[in-house]
């Protein structure tokens, strides 16, 4: 029998909004790999059946991405979840290895790789302020813990949510929204992981000058690319890094697992995605 073409997927519900197909198809073309990357809408009821189909090996699936609302479900559906997946509490990347379905979460990697590429030395800081306590925040907190930030102030509209997340990571203190401006004093890094500013909505006015002189402002929201937080920070002369790079970098480990080549995040790839935003 002919070897099946390697097939990768992104599953979620809904799935039409996903930009992952654009990223992976860009790399498939670049490497001239005869493989596919398909968005597939899979409801919660159909998820166990789809997982069984991957594991059967019959459809030629080498793995794929998993997104909302299934990111937490992989923890019990995969045969193996790594430490990162368990620490973050969700997975976004699946692959078959020795007949087993394995899961990882590449968001923390993507967050760090983006800042490593755009703001060398960003991780020499001590104090960080993270806004938002949802799923994306967990990946950022894990990344900052790994990179040795000693003090992380976790600010969230719903204080209880920050308070229950904080003890799961080292050095994290919860704080209410009203404390955001004062938390910035002496901070080396500010990260917005909340949906504030997404689609251009308004955000609180902040004075970033109270951060350390090199203090960096970044946002994991990337629509618009220049979010209201980044816009304010730039107008105040702050270094900023936008969130599109995190999306692109988090895709790298998956592509390498499925297709055996390690792709690069290039200006051409960024342009391809920007044209679609
Ligand atoms: P994700 O998985 O993308 O992190 P999420 O789990 O829905 O998404 O979390 C969204 C985050 O944005 C939360 O921190 C949320 O605050 P609450 O925990 O109080 O809901 C935050 N958020 C959303 N809209 C907000 C708003 N208008 N003002 C402040 N925070 C907001």
Short mmCIF file of C-alpha atoms and ligand atoms in Angstrom, two decimals:
data_model
loop_
_atom_site.label_atom_id
_atom_site.label_comp_id
_atom_site.label_asym_id
_atom_site.label_seq_id
_atom_site.Cartn_x
_atom_site.Cartn_y
_atom_site.Cartn_z
CA UNK A 1 0.00 0.00 0.00
CA UNK A 2 1.23 3.51 -0.78
CA UNK A 3 2.27 5.52 2.24
CA UNK A 4 -0.50 8.00 3.03
CA UNK A 5 0.35 11.67 2.66
CA UNK A 6 1.00 13.11 6.13
CA UNK A 7 -2.13 14.92 7.25
CA UNK A 8 -2.28 17.46 10.07
CA UNK A 9 -5.33 19.26 11.39
CA UNK A 10 -6.62 21.96 13.66
CA UNK A 11 -9.76 20.94 15.53
CA UNK A 12 -12.09 23.23 17.45
CA UNK A 13 -15.67 24.43 17.50
CA UNK A 14 -16.02 26.82 15.73
CA UNK A 15 -12.86 26.56 13.64
CA UNK A 16 -13.29 28.91 10.67
CA UNK A 17 -11.44 31.77 12.44
CA UNK A 18 -8.23 29.78 12.94
CA UNK A 19 -5.13 31.21 11.29
CA UNK A 20 -3.13 28.04 11.85
CA UNK A 21 -3.89 26.67 8.33
CA UNK A 22 -2.30 29.76 6.77
CA UNK A 23 0.85 29.34 8.87
CA UNK A 24 1.34 25.62 8.28
CA UNK A 25 0.42 25.76 4.58
CA UNK A 26 3.02 28.53 4.16
CA UNK A 27 5.68 26.20 5.57
CA UNK A 28 4.44 23.12 3.65
CA UNK A 29 4.85 25.13 0.45
CA UNK A 30 8.22 26.52 1.49
CA UNK A 31 9.62 23.02 2.19
CA UNK A 32 7.75 21.50 -0.82
CA UNK A 33 6.29 18.86 1.49
CA UNK A 34 3.42 16.84 0.06
CA UNK A 35 1.26 16.99 3.14
CA UNK A 36 -1.89 18.74 4.25
CA UNK A 37 -3.11 20.86 7.15
CA UNK A 38 -6.89 21.04 7.44
CA UNK A 39 -9.26 22.90 9.75
CA UNK A 40 -11.89 20.44 11.02
CA UNK A 41 -14.91 21.45 13.10
CA UNK A 42 -15.28 18.87 15.87
CA UNK A 43 -17.97 19.27 18.54
CA UNK A 44 -17.44 18.15 22.14
CA UNK A 45 -19.60 15.04 21.53
CA UNK A 46 -17.59 14.06 18.44
CA UNK A 47 -14.18 14.64 20.07
CA UNK A 48 -13.61 11.13 21.53
CA UNK A 49 -14.50 9.60 18.12
CA UNK A 50 -12.10 11.90 16.32
CA UNK A 51 -9.33 11.10 18.81
CA UNK A 52 -9.95 7.36 18.22
CA UNK A 53 -9.66 7.94 14.46
CA UNK A 54 -6.27 9.62 14.88
CA UNK A 55 -5.04 6.80 17.10
CA UNK A 56 -6.21 4.15 14.61
CA UNK A 57 -3.66 5.52 12.13
CA UNK A 58 -6.06 4.73 9.25
CA UNK A 59 -6.65 8.32 8.17
CA UNK A 60 -2.96 9.22 7.87
CA UNK A 61 -3.10 11.84 10.61
CA UNK A 62 0.34 12.66 12.01
CA UNK A 63 -1.09 15.11 14.55
CA UNK A 64 -2.40 18.61 14.74
CA UNK A 65 -3.54 21.52 16.81
CA UNK A 66 -6.41 21.57 19.20
CA UNK A 67 -8.20 24.75 20.13
CA UNK A 68 -11.22 26.15 21.96
CA UNK A 69 -13.22 24.44 23.47
CA UNK A 70 -11.10 21.26 23.56
CA UNK A 71 -7.75 22.45 24.97
CA UNK A 72 -8.41 21.08 28.46
CA UNK A 73 -9.92 17.79 27.21
CA UNK A 74 -6.59 16.63 25.73
CA UNK A 75 -5.30 16.12 29.26
CA UNK A 76 -7.45 13.01 29.59
CA UNK A 77 -7.84 12.03 25.92
CA UNK A 78 -4.16 11.83 24.94
CA UNK A 79 -2.12 8.78 25.92
CA UNK A 80 0.64 11.04 27.19
CA UNK A 81 0.65 14.70 28.28
CA UNK A 82 3.98 16.30 29.15
CA UNK A 83 4.80 18.34 32.28
CA UNK A 84 4.22 21.66 30.48
CA UNK A 85 0.70 20.62 29.47
CA UNK A 86 -0.11 19.64 33.03
CA UNK A 87 1.41 22.84 34.47
CA UNK A 88 -0.60 25.03 32.07
CA UNK A 89 -3.68 22.83 32.38
CA UNK A 90 -4.34 22.59 28.65
CA UNK A 91 -2.73 21.38 25.43
CA UNK A 92 -2.66 22.83 21.92
CA UNK A 93 -0.52 20.34 19.98
CA UNK A 94 -0.98 16.60 19.37
CA UNK A 95 1.21 14.09 17.58
CA UNK A 96 1.54 10.34 17.16
CA UNK A 97 4.69 8.75 18.52
CA UNK A 98 5.27 4.99 18.76
CA UNK A 99 1.56 4.38 18.37
CA UNK A 100 0.68 6.74 21.21
CA UNK A 101 -1.11 10.06 20.98
CA UNK A 102 1.02 12.68 22.75
CA UNK A 103 0.06 16.20 23.83
CA UNK A 104 1.97 19.35 24.64
CA UNK A 105 1.28 23.05 25.01
CA UNK A 106 3.50 25.31 22.88
CA UNK A 107 2.02 28.67 24.01
CA UNK A 108 4.65 29.30 26.71
CA UNK A 109 7.37 28.42 24.16
CA UNK A 110 5.76 30.79 21.63
CA UNK A 111 5.56 33.60 24.16
CA UNK A 112 9.26 33.28 25.08
CA UNK A 113 10.49 32.70 21.52
CA UNK A 114 8.72 35.86 20.34
CA UNK A 115 10.31 37.99 23.07
CA UNK A 116 13.71 36.29 22.60
CA UNK A 117 13.55 37.25 18.91
CA UNK A 118 12.26 40.80 19.39
CA UNK A 119 13.65 41.96 22.73
CA UNK A 120 16.89 40.20 23.64
CA UNK A 121 17.52 40.25 27.40
CA UNK A 122 13.85 40.71 28.29
CA UNK A 123 14.12 37.85 30.78
CA UNK A 124 16.78 39.56 32.87
CA UNK A 125 13.94 41.36 34.64
CA UNK A 126 12.72 40.56 38.14
CA UNK A 127 9.22 41.95 38.30
CA UNK A 128 6.38 41.38 35.84
CA UNK A 129 2.76 42.50 35.74
CA UNK A 130 0.33 40.17 33.98
CA UNK A 131 -3.18 41.35 33.18
CA UNK A 132 -5.81 38.62 32.78
CA UNK A 133 -6.32 35.27 34.49
CA UNK A 134 -7.80 33.08 31.74
CA UNK A 135 -6.29 30.21 29.75
CA UNK A 136 -3.74 32.38 27.95
CA UNK A 137 -2.54 33.81 31.25
CA UNK A 138 -1.62 30.33 32.52
CA UNK A 139 0.83 29.85 29.64
CA UNK A 140 2.40 33.27 30.27
CA UNK A 141 2.70 32.64 34.02
CA UNK A 142 4.40 29.31 33.32
CA UNK A 143 6.81 31.03 30.91
CA UNK A 144 7.67 33.79 33.38
CA UNK A 145 8.18 31.27 36.19
CA UNK A 146 10.52 29.28 33.95
CA UNK A 147 12.47 32.41 33.00
CA UNK A 148 12.98 33.26 36.68
CA UNK A 149 10.80 36.32 37.28
CA UNK A 150 10.81 36.60 41.08
CA UNK A 151 7.71 38.73 41.47
CA UNK A 152 4.65 38.50 39.23
CA UNK A 153 1.61 40.64 39.97
CA UNK A 154 -1.47 39.00 38.45
CA UNK A 155 -4.13 41.65 37.90
CA UNK A 156 -7.64 40.60 36.96
CA UNK A 157 -11.12 42.13 36.78
CA UNK A 158 -12.46 39.19 38.81
CA UNK A 159 -10.06 39.08 41.75
CA UNK A 160 -11.14 35.58 42.87
CA UNK A 161 -10.03 34.14 39.53
CA UNK A 162 -6.54 35.64 39.96
CA UNK A 163 -6.48 34.50 43.58
CA UNK A 164 -7.18 30.89 42.65
CA UNK A 165 -4.62 30.89 39.81
CA UNK A 166 -1.79 32.60 41.72
CA UNK A 167 -0.82 29.73 44.08
CA UNK A 168 -0.34 27.39 41.10
CA UNK A 169 2.80 29.31 40.04
CA UNK A 170 5.84 30.57 41.95
CA UNK A 171 6.04 34.22 43.00
CA UNK A 172 2.57 35.21 41.75
CA UNK A 173 0.45 37.71 43.76
CA UNK A 174 -3.16 38.43 42.81
CA UNK A 175 -4.38 42.03 42.55
CA UNK A 176 -7.61 43.76 41.54
CA UNK A 177 -8.02 45.87 38.40
CA UNK A 178 -7.83 49.11 40.45
CA UNK A 179 -4.27 48.17 41.44
CA UNK A 180 -3.01 47.93 37.84
CA UNK A 181 -1.33 51.36 37.72
CA UNK A 182 0.35 50.98 41.10
CA UNK A 183 1.49 47.42 40.24
CA UNK A 184 3.47 48.80 37.29
CA UNK A 185 5.87 50.69 39.57
CA UNK A 186 9.33 49.18 39.16
CA UNK A 187 8.09 46.49 36.75
CA UNK A 188 10.42 45.19 34.01
CA UNK A 189 7.61 43.69 31.95
CA UNK A 190 3.90 44.24 31.38
CA UNK A 191 1.91 41.56 29.55
CA UNK A 192 -1.73 41.86 28.56
CA UNK A 193 -3.26 38.38 28.36
CA UNK A 194 -6.84 39.62 28.79
CA UNK A 195 -9.20 40.31 25.94
CA UNK A 196 -9.13 44.04 26.80
CA UNK A 197 -8.36 46.01 23.65
CA UNK A 198 -9.20 43.12 21.33
CA UNK A 199 -10.83 44.42 18.19
CA UNK A 200 -9.85 47.95 19.24
CA UNK A 201 -11.97 48.26 22.43
CA UNK A 202 -10.98 50.79 25.08
CA UNK A 203 -8.49 50.06 27.86
CA UNK A 204 -7.55 52.02 30.99
CA UNK A 205 -5.08 54.89 30.57
CA UNK A 206 -1.77 53.84 32.05
CA UNK A 207 1.41 55.71 32.87
CA UNK A 208 4.18 53.29 31.90
CA UNK A 209 6.93 55.71 32.97
CA UNK A 210 6.81 54.18 36.47
CA UNK A 211 8.28 50.96 35.05
CA UNK A 212 12.05 50.42 35.01
CA UNK A 213 13.75 52.45 32.23
CA UNK A 214 14.01 49.41 29.91
CA UNK A 215 10.60 48.04 30.98
CA UNK A 216 8.93 46.23 28.09
CA UNK A 217 5.23 46.21 27.18
CA UNK A 218 3.76 43.28 25.26
CA UNK A 219 0.29 42.07 24.39
CA UNK A 220 -0.82 38.65 23.34
CA UNK A 221 -3.79 40.19 21.53
CA UNK A 222 -2.81 40.73 17.87
CA UNK A 223 -6.03 42.10 16.36
CA UNK A 224 -5.42 44.95 15.94
CA UNK A 225 -1.67 44.42 15.74
CA UNK A 226 -1.06 47.76 17.41
CA UNK A 227 -3.36 47.21 20.39
CA UNK A 228 -4.49 50.10 22.62
CA UNK A 229 -1.94 49.01 25.30
CA UNK A 230 0.92 48.92 22.79
CA UNK A 231 -0.20 52.20 21.28
CA UNK A 232 -0.17 53.97 24.66
CA UNK A 233 3.19 52.48 25.57
CA UNK A 234 4.75 53.49 22.27
CA UNK A 235 3.47 57.04 22.58
CA UNK A 236 5.22 57.12 25.95
CA UNK A 237 8.48 55.99 24.34
CA UNK A 238 8.40 52.43 25.72
CA UNK A 239 9.80 49.39 23.94
CA UNK A 240 6.92 47.14 22.81
CA UNK A 241 6.50 43.73 21.20
CA UNK A 242 3.24 42.76 19.48
CA UNK A 243 1.50 39.43 19.90
CA UNK A 244 1.56 38.16 16.31
CA UNK A 245 5.00 36.63 16.81
CA UNK A 246 3.70 34.47 19.67
CA UNK A 247 1.08 32.97 17.33
CA UNK A 248 3.74 32.24 14.70
CA UNK A 249 6.37 30.85 17.09
CA UNK A 250 3.92 28.57 18.95
CA UNK A 251 3.32 26.80 15.63
CA UNK A 252 6.99 25.84 15.11
CA UNK A 253 7.29 22.76 17.40
CA UNK A 254 4.10 21.17 16.01
CA UNK A 255 5.17 21.51 12.38
CA UNK A 256 8.54 19.96 13.23
CA UNK A 257 6.88 16.99 15.01
CA UNK A 258 4.46 16.28 12.15
CA UNK A 259 6.58 16.95 9.07
CA UNK A 260 10.16 16.50 10.32
CA UNK A 261 11.49 19.94 9.38
CA UNK A 262 11.99 22.85 11.77
CA UNK A 263 10.42 25.93 10.16
CA UNK A 264 11.40 29.55 10.71
CA UNK A 265 9.35 32.57 11.57
CA UNK A 266 10.27 34.91 8.72
CA UNK A 267 9.09 38.38 7.66
CA UNK A 268 7.42 36.66 4.67
CA UNK A 269 5.33 34.47 6.99
CA UNK A 270 4.42 37.50 9.10
CA UNK A 271 3.34 39.31 5.95
CA UNK A 272 1.14 36.39 4.88
CA UNK A 273 -0.71 36.42 8.19
CA UNK A 274 -0.87 40.22 8.40
CA UNK A 275 -2.59 40.31 5.02
CA UNK A 276 -5.33 38.12 6.52
CA UNK A 277 -5.92 40.04 9.77
P1 LIG B 1 -8.31 33.26 27.32
O1 LIG B 1 -8.39 31.76 27.35
O2 LIG B 1 -8.07 33.84 25.96
O3 LIG B 1 -7.36 33.80 28.33
P2 LIG B 1 -10.63 33.74 28.98
O4 LIG B 1 -10.34 32.52 29.78
O5 LIG B 1 -12.03 34.00 28.55
O6 LIG B 1 -9.79 33.79 27.64
O7 LIG B 1 -10.08 35.01 29.80
C1 LIG B 1 -10.31 36.31 29.39
C2 LIG B 1 -9.59 37.28 30.32
O8 LIG B 1 -9.88 38.61 29.89
C3 LIG B 1 -10.03 37.18 31.77
O9 LIG B 1 -8.95 37.51 32.59
C4 LIG B 1 -11.12 38.26 31.83
O10 LIG B 1 -11.34 38.77 33.11
P3 LIG B 1 -12.40 38.03 34.11
O11 LIG B 1 -11.67 36.86 34.69
O12 LIG B 1 -12.73 39.07 35.11
O13 LIG B 1 -13.56 37.63 33.24
C5 LIG B 1 -10.48 39.32 30.97
N1 LIG B 1 -11.45 40.29 30.46
C6 LIG B 1 -12.34 40.11 29.47
N2 LIG B 1 -13.05 41.24 29.26
C7 LIG B 1 -12.59 42.16 30.15
C8 LIG B 1 -12.92 43.53 30.46
N3 LIG B 1 -13.87 44.18 29.78
N4 LIG B 1 -12.22 44.14 31.43
C9 LIG B 1 -11.26 43.50 32.12
N5 LIG B 1 -10.90 42.21 31.88
C10 LIG B 1 -11.56 41.56 30.91
#
